[in-house]
Amino acid sequence: MEKWRNKVVCISGGNSGCGLNIIKELLKHKLIIVCLDLKDDEIKKIKCENLHSIICDITDDASLISAFNWIEKKFKSVDILINNAGMTNCLGILDNKMSIDELRRCMNVNFLAGLHCIKLSFQLMNKYDNFCIIIQINSVAGHQVIDMGSCKLGMYSTSKHAITATTELLRLELNQINNKKVRVTNISPGLIDTSLFTTSNLSKEIVESIKNKMEKLETQDIADTVVYVLSQPYRIHINDIILRATGSTF
């Protein structure tokens, strides 16, 4: 991790859950962190001069561009992009409660906003001859369609499959332009013990049933996996890591 000391990390959705744990872990290794999120109350509790927070709606183009303009002015570039922001949608696509606006919101938050972050980051990365990496916090739902009965994850799986395809497409595009300095990696965890389910459109009873019956990863597991990816020598390009809690049923 020494090679990343004082390098600049941009992470979306870092004010809670996996993102917050990733930030705490990377700060131990002396990286400079810029967190993009709608809130920063948890970030403010961390007293560290290497941690910066920008209130940003990553689904809003103007807000996101403004954030990256600030990063460029302050640090010139981004060395590590971690697309972590996401939302859980637990309605079936054919469910009458699933409006077109809700479909669009799920794709915007989980996929399109991250794609915009990648484009803005690469514009900065491409200006300098530095080793960089793009890490997508994906999901096992990006590799299989998950249906847990009362919890329909069809649209969530759709958005996560888009991330899986995009990561592979980026790898191929980087090869085509002979760019060996930028790598792109998926980290695809199974069920994690975070607030994503409690902030979804599921009833409290269903959430408790899922959380009590299924084996779950901890947010620290994802933070440790990020450190593992970053710890690899530049000659190694990890494309995807799928991790599940032991005994997980999907």
Tab-separated table of C-alpha atoms in Angstrom:
chain	number	residue	atom	x	y	z
A	1	MET	CA	0.000	0.000	0.000
A	2	GLU	CA	3.010	2.288	0.334
A	3	LYS	CA	2.865	3.068	-3.388
A	4	TRP	CA	-0.526	4.723	-2.857
A	5	ARG	CA	0.582	6.994	-0.005
A	6	ASN	CA	-0.639	10.575	-0.637
A	7	LYS	CA	-2.480	9.469	-3.782
A	8	VAL	CA	-5.968	10.887	-4.365
A	9	VAL	CA	-9.062	8.723	-3.957
A	10	CYS	CA	-12.512	9.844	-5.093
A	11	ILE	CA	-15.275	7.721	-3.563
A	12	SER	CA	-19.022	8.097	-3.986
A	13	GLY	CA	-21.464	7.224	-1.221
A	14	GLY	CA	-18.826	7.392	1.493
A	15	ASN	CA	-20.914	8.805	4.329
A	16	SER	CA	-22.251	5.429	5.480
A	17	GLY	CA	-22.023	1.667	5.130
A	18	CYS	CA	-19.281	0.159	3.003
A	19	GLY	CA	-18.095	3.540	1.779
A	20	LEU	CA	-17.463	4.843	5.277
A	21	ASN	CA	-15.495	1.736	6.220
A	22	ILE	CA	-13.470	1.939	3.012
A	23	ILE	CA	-12.582	5.542	3.827
A	24	LYS	CA	-11.513	4.694	7.373
A	25	GLU	CA	-9.337	1.845	6.115
A	26	LEU	CA	-7.654	3.879	3.373
A	27	LEU	CA	-6.923	6.749	5.754
A	28	LYS	CA	-4.827	4.298	7.783
A	29	HIS	CA	-2.605	3.974	4.720
A	30	LYS	CA	-2.193	7.757	4.327
A	31	LEU	CA	-4.246	8.191	1.165
A	32	ILE	CA	-6.023	11.466	0.389
A	33	ILE	CA	-9.785	10.921	0.243
A	34	VAL	CA	-12.480	12.988	-1.454
A	35	CYS	CA	-15.960	11.766	-0.541
A	36	LEU	CA	-18.968	12.582	-2.731
A	37	ASP	CA	-22.303	12.109	-0.999
A	38	LEU	CA	-25.629	13.785	-0.318
A	39	LYS	CA	-24.720	14.031	3.385
A	40	ASP	CA	-21.483	14.376	5.323
A	41	ASP	CA	-22.537	14.061	8.972
A	42	GLU	CA	-20.578	10.830	9.519
A	43	ILE	CA	-17.603	12.081	7.529
A	44	LYS	CA	-17.386	15.165	9.739
A	45	LYS	CA	-16.889	12.914	12.764
A	46	ILE	CA	-13.567	11.760	11.304
A	47	LYS	CA	-10.908	14.308	12.129
A	48	CYS	CA	-8.230	13.921	9.478
A	49	GLU	CA	-6.610	16.501	7.225
A	50	ASN	CA	-6.447	13.950	4.396
A	51	LEU	CA	-10.238	13.620	4.283
A	52	HIS	CA	-12.336	15.997	2.198
A	53	SER	CA	-16.089	15.951	1.694
A	54	ILE	CA	-18.172	17.408	-1.118
A	55	ILE	CA	-21.956	17.481	-0.851
A	56	CYS	CA	-22.882	16.167	-4.262
A	57	ASP	CA	-25.798	14.539	-6.040
A	58	ILE	CA	-23.914	12.240	-8.394
A	59	THR	CA	-27.030	11.789	-10.546
A	60	ASP	CA	-27.033	15.527	-11.283
A	61	ASP	CA	-24.576	16.323	-14.069
A	62	ALA	CA	-23.863	19.887	-12.973
A	63	SER	CA	-23.282	18.848	-9.359
A	64	LEU	CA	-20.909	16.050	-10.362
A	65	ILE	CA	-18.951	18.149	-12.846
A	66	SER	CA	-18.560	20.861	-10.206
A	67	ALA	CA	-17.170	18.285	-7.766
A	68	PHE	CA	-14.591	17.045	-10.252
A	69	ASN	CA	-13.638	20.607	-11.143
A	70	TRP	CA	-12.894	21.140	-7.446
A	71	ILE	CA	-10.796	17.970	-7.355
A	72	GLU	CA	-8.820	19.026	-10.423
A	73	LYS	CA	-8.182	22.493	-9.015
A	74	LYS	CA	-7.148	21.124	-5.612
A	75	PHE	CA	-5.233	17.965	-6.567
A	76	LYS	CA	-4.861	18.050	-10.383
A	77	SER	CA	-6.047	14.470	-10.831
A	78	VAL	CA	-7.632	11.345	-9.378
A	79	ASP	CA	-5.510	8.240	-8.833
A	80	ILE	CA	-8.235	5.943	-7.509
A	81	LEU	CA	-11.953	6.116	-8.266
A	82	ILE	CA	-14.247	3.991	-6.113
A	83	ASN	CA	-17.813	3.859	-7.413
A	84	ASN	CA	-19.609	2.848	-4.237
A	85	ALA	CA	-22.905	4.774	-4.186
A	86	GLY	CA	-25.974	2.637	-4.715
A	87	MET	CA	-29.581	1.981	-3.824
A	88	THR	CA	-31.688	-1.141	-3.373
A	89	ASN	CA	-34.954	-1.499	-5.240
A	90	CYS	CA	-37.018	-4.486	-4.158
A	91	LEU	CA	-40.006	-4.232	-6.481
A	92	GLY	CA	-40.588	-6.405	-9.511
A	93	ILE	CA	-40.376	-4.707	-12.892
A	94	LEU	CA	-44.025	-5.597	-13.589
A	95	ASP	CA	-45.195	-4.451	-10.158
A	96	ASN	CA	-47.716	-1.613	-10.466
A	97	LYS	CA	-45.851	0.216	-7.701
A	98	MET	CA	-42.717	0.254	-9.863
A	99	SER	CA	-43.045	3.506	-11.794
A	100	ILE	CA	-40.899	4.517	-14.735
A	101	ASP	CA	-39.398	7.210	-12.518
A	102	GLU	CA	-38.376	4.549	-9.990
A	103	LEU	CA	-36.838	2.414	-12.742
A	104	ARG	CA	-34.939	5.421	-14.013
A	105	ARG	CA	-33.761	6.384	-10.522
A	106	CYS	CA	-32.375	2.907	-9.884
A	107	MET	CA	-30.402	2.943	-13.142
A	108	ASN	CA	-29.211	6.500	-12.559
A	109	VAL	CA	-27.923	5.892	-9.029
A	110	ASN	CA	-26.499	2.407	-9.510
A	111	PHE	CA	-25.143	2.655	-13.037
A	112	LEU	CA	-25.265	5.887	-15.038
A	113	ALA	CA	-23.896	8.152	-12.298
A	114	GLY	CA	-20.964	5.788	-11.815
A	115	LEU	CA	-20.348	5.781	-15.554
A	116	HIS	CA	-20.220	9.576	-15.492
A	117	CYS	CA	-17.730	9.418	-12.598
A	118	ILE	CA	-15.568	7.087	-14.687
A	119	LYS	CA	-15.566	9.424	-17.676
A	120	LEU	CA	-14.715	12.474	-15.564
A	121	SER	CA	-12.010	10.594	-13.666
A	122	PHE	CA	-10.422	9.181	-16.801
A	123	GLN	CA	-10.206	12.644	-18.336
A	124	LEU	CA	-7.980	13.606	-15.395
A	125	MET	CA	-6.104	10.292	-15.209
A	126	ASN	CA	-5.278	10.452	-18.905
A	127	LYS	CA	-3.449	13.773	-18.493
A	128	TYR	CA	-0.728	12.227	-16.358
A	129	ASP	CA	1.467	9.166	-16.743
A	130	ASN	CA	0.502	7.693	-13.367
A	131	PHE	CA	-0.747	4.279	-12.373
A	132	CYS	CA	-4.460	4.547	-11.578
A	133	ILE	CA	-7.332	2.225	-10.799
A	134	ILE	CA	-11.121	2.321	-11.032
A	135	ILE	CA	-12.918	0.114	-8.505
A	136	GLN	CA	-16.602	-0.657	-8.944
A	137	ILE	CA	-18.417	-1.839	-5.823
A	138	ASN	CA	-20.778	-4.167	-7.639
A	139	SER	CA	-22.794	-7.147	-6.347
A	140	VAL	CA	-23.357	-10.859	-6.865
A	141	ALA	CA	-26.630	-9.565	-8.330
A	142	GLY	CA	-24.478	-8.336	-11.204
A	143	HIS	CA	-23.669	-11.962	-12.030
A	144	GLN	CA	-27.007	-13.667	-11.393
A	145	VAL	CA	-30.629	-12.561	-11.210
A	146	ILE	CA	-31.748	-12.862	-7.598
A	147	ASP	CA	-35.353	-13.423	-6.581
A	148	MET	CA	-35.982	-13.848	-2.864
A	149	GLY	CA	-39.738	-14.348	-3.078
A	150	SER	CA	-41.285	-11.245	-1.529
A	151	CYS	CA	-38.079	-9.351	-2.261
A	152	LYS	CA	-37.806	-8.800	-6.006
A	153	LEU	CA	-34.356	-7.632	-7.065
A	154	GLY	CA	-34.987	-7.606	-10.812
A	155	MET	CA	-34.235	-3.934	-11.420
A	156	TYR	CA	-31.372	-3.959	-8.933
A	157	SER	CA	-29.890	-6.952	-10.776
A	158	THR	CA	-30.372	-5.163	-14.088
A	159	SER	CA	-28.388	-2.153	-12.908
A	160	LYS	CA	-25.645	-4.351	-11.439
A	161	HIS	CA	-25.369	-6.464	-14.603
A	162	ALA	CA	-24.794	-3.196	-16.460
A	163	ILE	CA	-21.830	-2.493	-14.161
A	164	THR	CA	-20.382	-5.959	-14.835
A	165	ALA	CA	-20.614	-5.451	-18.592
A	166	THR	CA	-19.200	-1.932	-18.405
A	167	THR	CA	-16.183	-3.005	-16.365
A	168	GLU	CA	-15.261	-5.623	-18.962
A	169	LEU	CA	-15.873	-3.134	-21.773
A	170	LEU	CA	-13.555	-0.629	-20.077
A	171	ARG	CA	-10.839	-3.276	-19.762
A	172	LEU	CA	-11.101	-3.990	-23.495
A	173	GLU	CA	-11.101	-0.289	-24.412
A	174	LEU	CA	-8.010	0.343	-22.286
A	175	ASN	CA	-6.271	-2.519	-24.085
A	176	GLN	CA	-7.299	-1.129	-27.467
A	177	ILE	CA	-5.698	2.245	-26.736
A	178	ASN	CA	-2.659	0.495	-25.215
A	179	ASN	CA	-3.230	2.102	-21.823
A	180	LYS	CA	-1.416	-0.060	-19.289
A	181	LYS	CA	-1.518	2.518	-16.511
A	182	VAL	CA	-5.256	2.417	-15.707
A	183	ARG	CA	-6.911	-0.743	-14.399
A	184	VAL	CA	-10.571	-1.392	-13.662
A	185	THR	CA	-11.875	-3.874	-11.096
A	186	ASN	CA	-15.250	-5.163	-9.924
A	187	ILE	CA	-15.766	-6.103	-6.297
A	188	SER	CA	-18.991	-8.104	-6.155
A	189	PRO	CA	-20.177	-8.900	-2.615
A	190	GLY	CA	-23.213	-10.876	-1.545
A	191	LEU	CA	-25.611	-9.657	1.123
A	192	ILE	CA	-23.982	-7.061	3.387
A	193	ASP	CA	-25.143	-5.943	6.803
A	194	THR	CA	-25.781	-2.302	5.855
A	195	SER	CA	-28.659	0.163	5.885
A	196	LEU	CA	-29.408	-0.376	2.177
A	197	PHE	CA	-32.238	-2.797	2.911
A	198	THR	CA	-33.683	-0.631	5.677
A	199	THR	CA	-33.789	2.327	3.301
A	200	SER	CA	-35.404	0.282	0.526
A	201	ASN	CA	-39.120	-0.019	-0.222
A	202	LEU	CA	-39.456	-3.254	1.768
A	203	SER	CA	-41.589	-3.562	4.859
A	204	LYS	CA	-39.832	-3.801	8.216
A	205	GLU	CA	-41.061	-7.384	8.626
A	206	ILE	CA	-39.531	-8.516	5.329
A	207	VAL	CA	-36.249	-6.739	6.077
A	208	GLU	CA	-35.976	-8.448	9.457
A	209	SER	CA	-36.808	-11.813	7.884
A	210	ILE	CA	-34.042	-11.415	5.299
A	211	LYS	CA	-31.485	-10.201	7.818
A	212	ASN	CA	-32.257	-12.936	10.337
A	213	LYS	CA	-32.373	-15.865	7.919
A	214	MET	CA	-29.425	-15.093	5.642
A	215	GLU	CA	-25.687	-15.056	6.216
A	216	LYS	CA	-24.237	-11.583	5.728
A	217	LEU	CA	-20.893	-9.979	5.064
A	218	GLU	CA	-19.722	-7.086	7.203
A	219	THR	CA	-18.798	-3.722	5.719
A	220	GLN	CA	-15.235	-4.250	6.922
A	221	ASP	CA	-15.000	-7.256	4.590
A	222	ILE	CA	-15.502	-4.991	1.597
A	223	ALA	CA	-12.995	-2.441	2.912
A	224	ASP	CA	-10.439	-5.227	3.370
A	225	THR	CA	-11.090	-6.411	-0.190
A	226	VAL	CA	-10.453	-2.911	-1.543
A	227	VAL	CA	-7.117	-2.860	0.285
A	228	TYR	CA	-6.319	-6.305	-1.139
A	229	VAL	CA	-6.955	-5.067	-4.691
A	230	LEU	CA	-4.845	-1.962	-4.151
A	231	SER	CA	-2.042	-4.020	-2.607
A	232	GLN	CA	-1.444	-6.003	-5.789
A	233	PRO	CA	1.556	-5.087	-7.970
A	234	TYR	CA	0.829	-2.974	-11.029
A	235	ARG	CA	1.477	-5.941	-13.341
A	236	ILE	CA	-1.616	-7.717	-11.962
A	237	HIS	CA	-5.044	-6.665	-13.201
A	238	ILE	CA	-7.810	-8.167	-11.064
A	239	ASN	CA	-10.995	-8.076	-13.120
A	240	ASP	CA	-13.568	-9.236	-10.573
A	241	ILE	CA	-13.761	-10.539	-7.036
A	242	ILE	CA	-16.955	-12.264	-5.920
A	243	LEU	CA	-17.224	-12.656	-2.165
A	244	ARG	CA	-20.009	-14.158	-0.125
A	245	ALA	CA	-20.552	-14.859	3.539
A	246	THR	CA	-19.815	-18.484	4.363
A	247	GLY	CA	-23.049	-20.435	4.032
A	248	SER	CA	-24.732	-17.804	1.861
A	249	THR	CA	-27.540	-19.195	-0.264
A	250	PHE	CA	-26.835	-16.914	-3.229
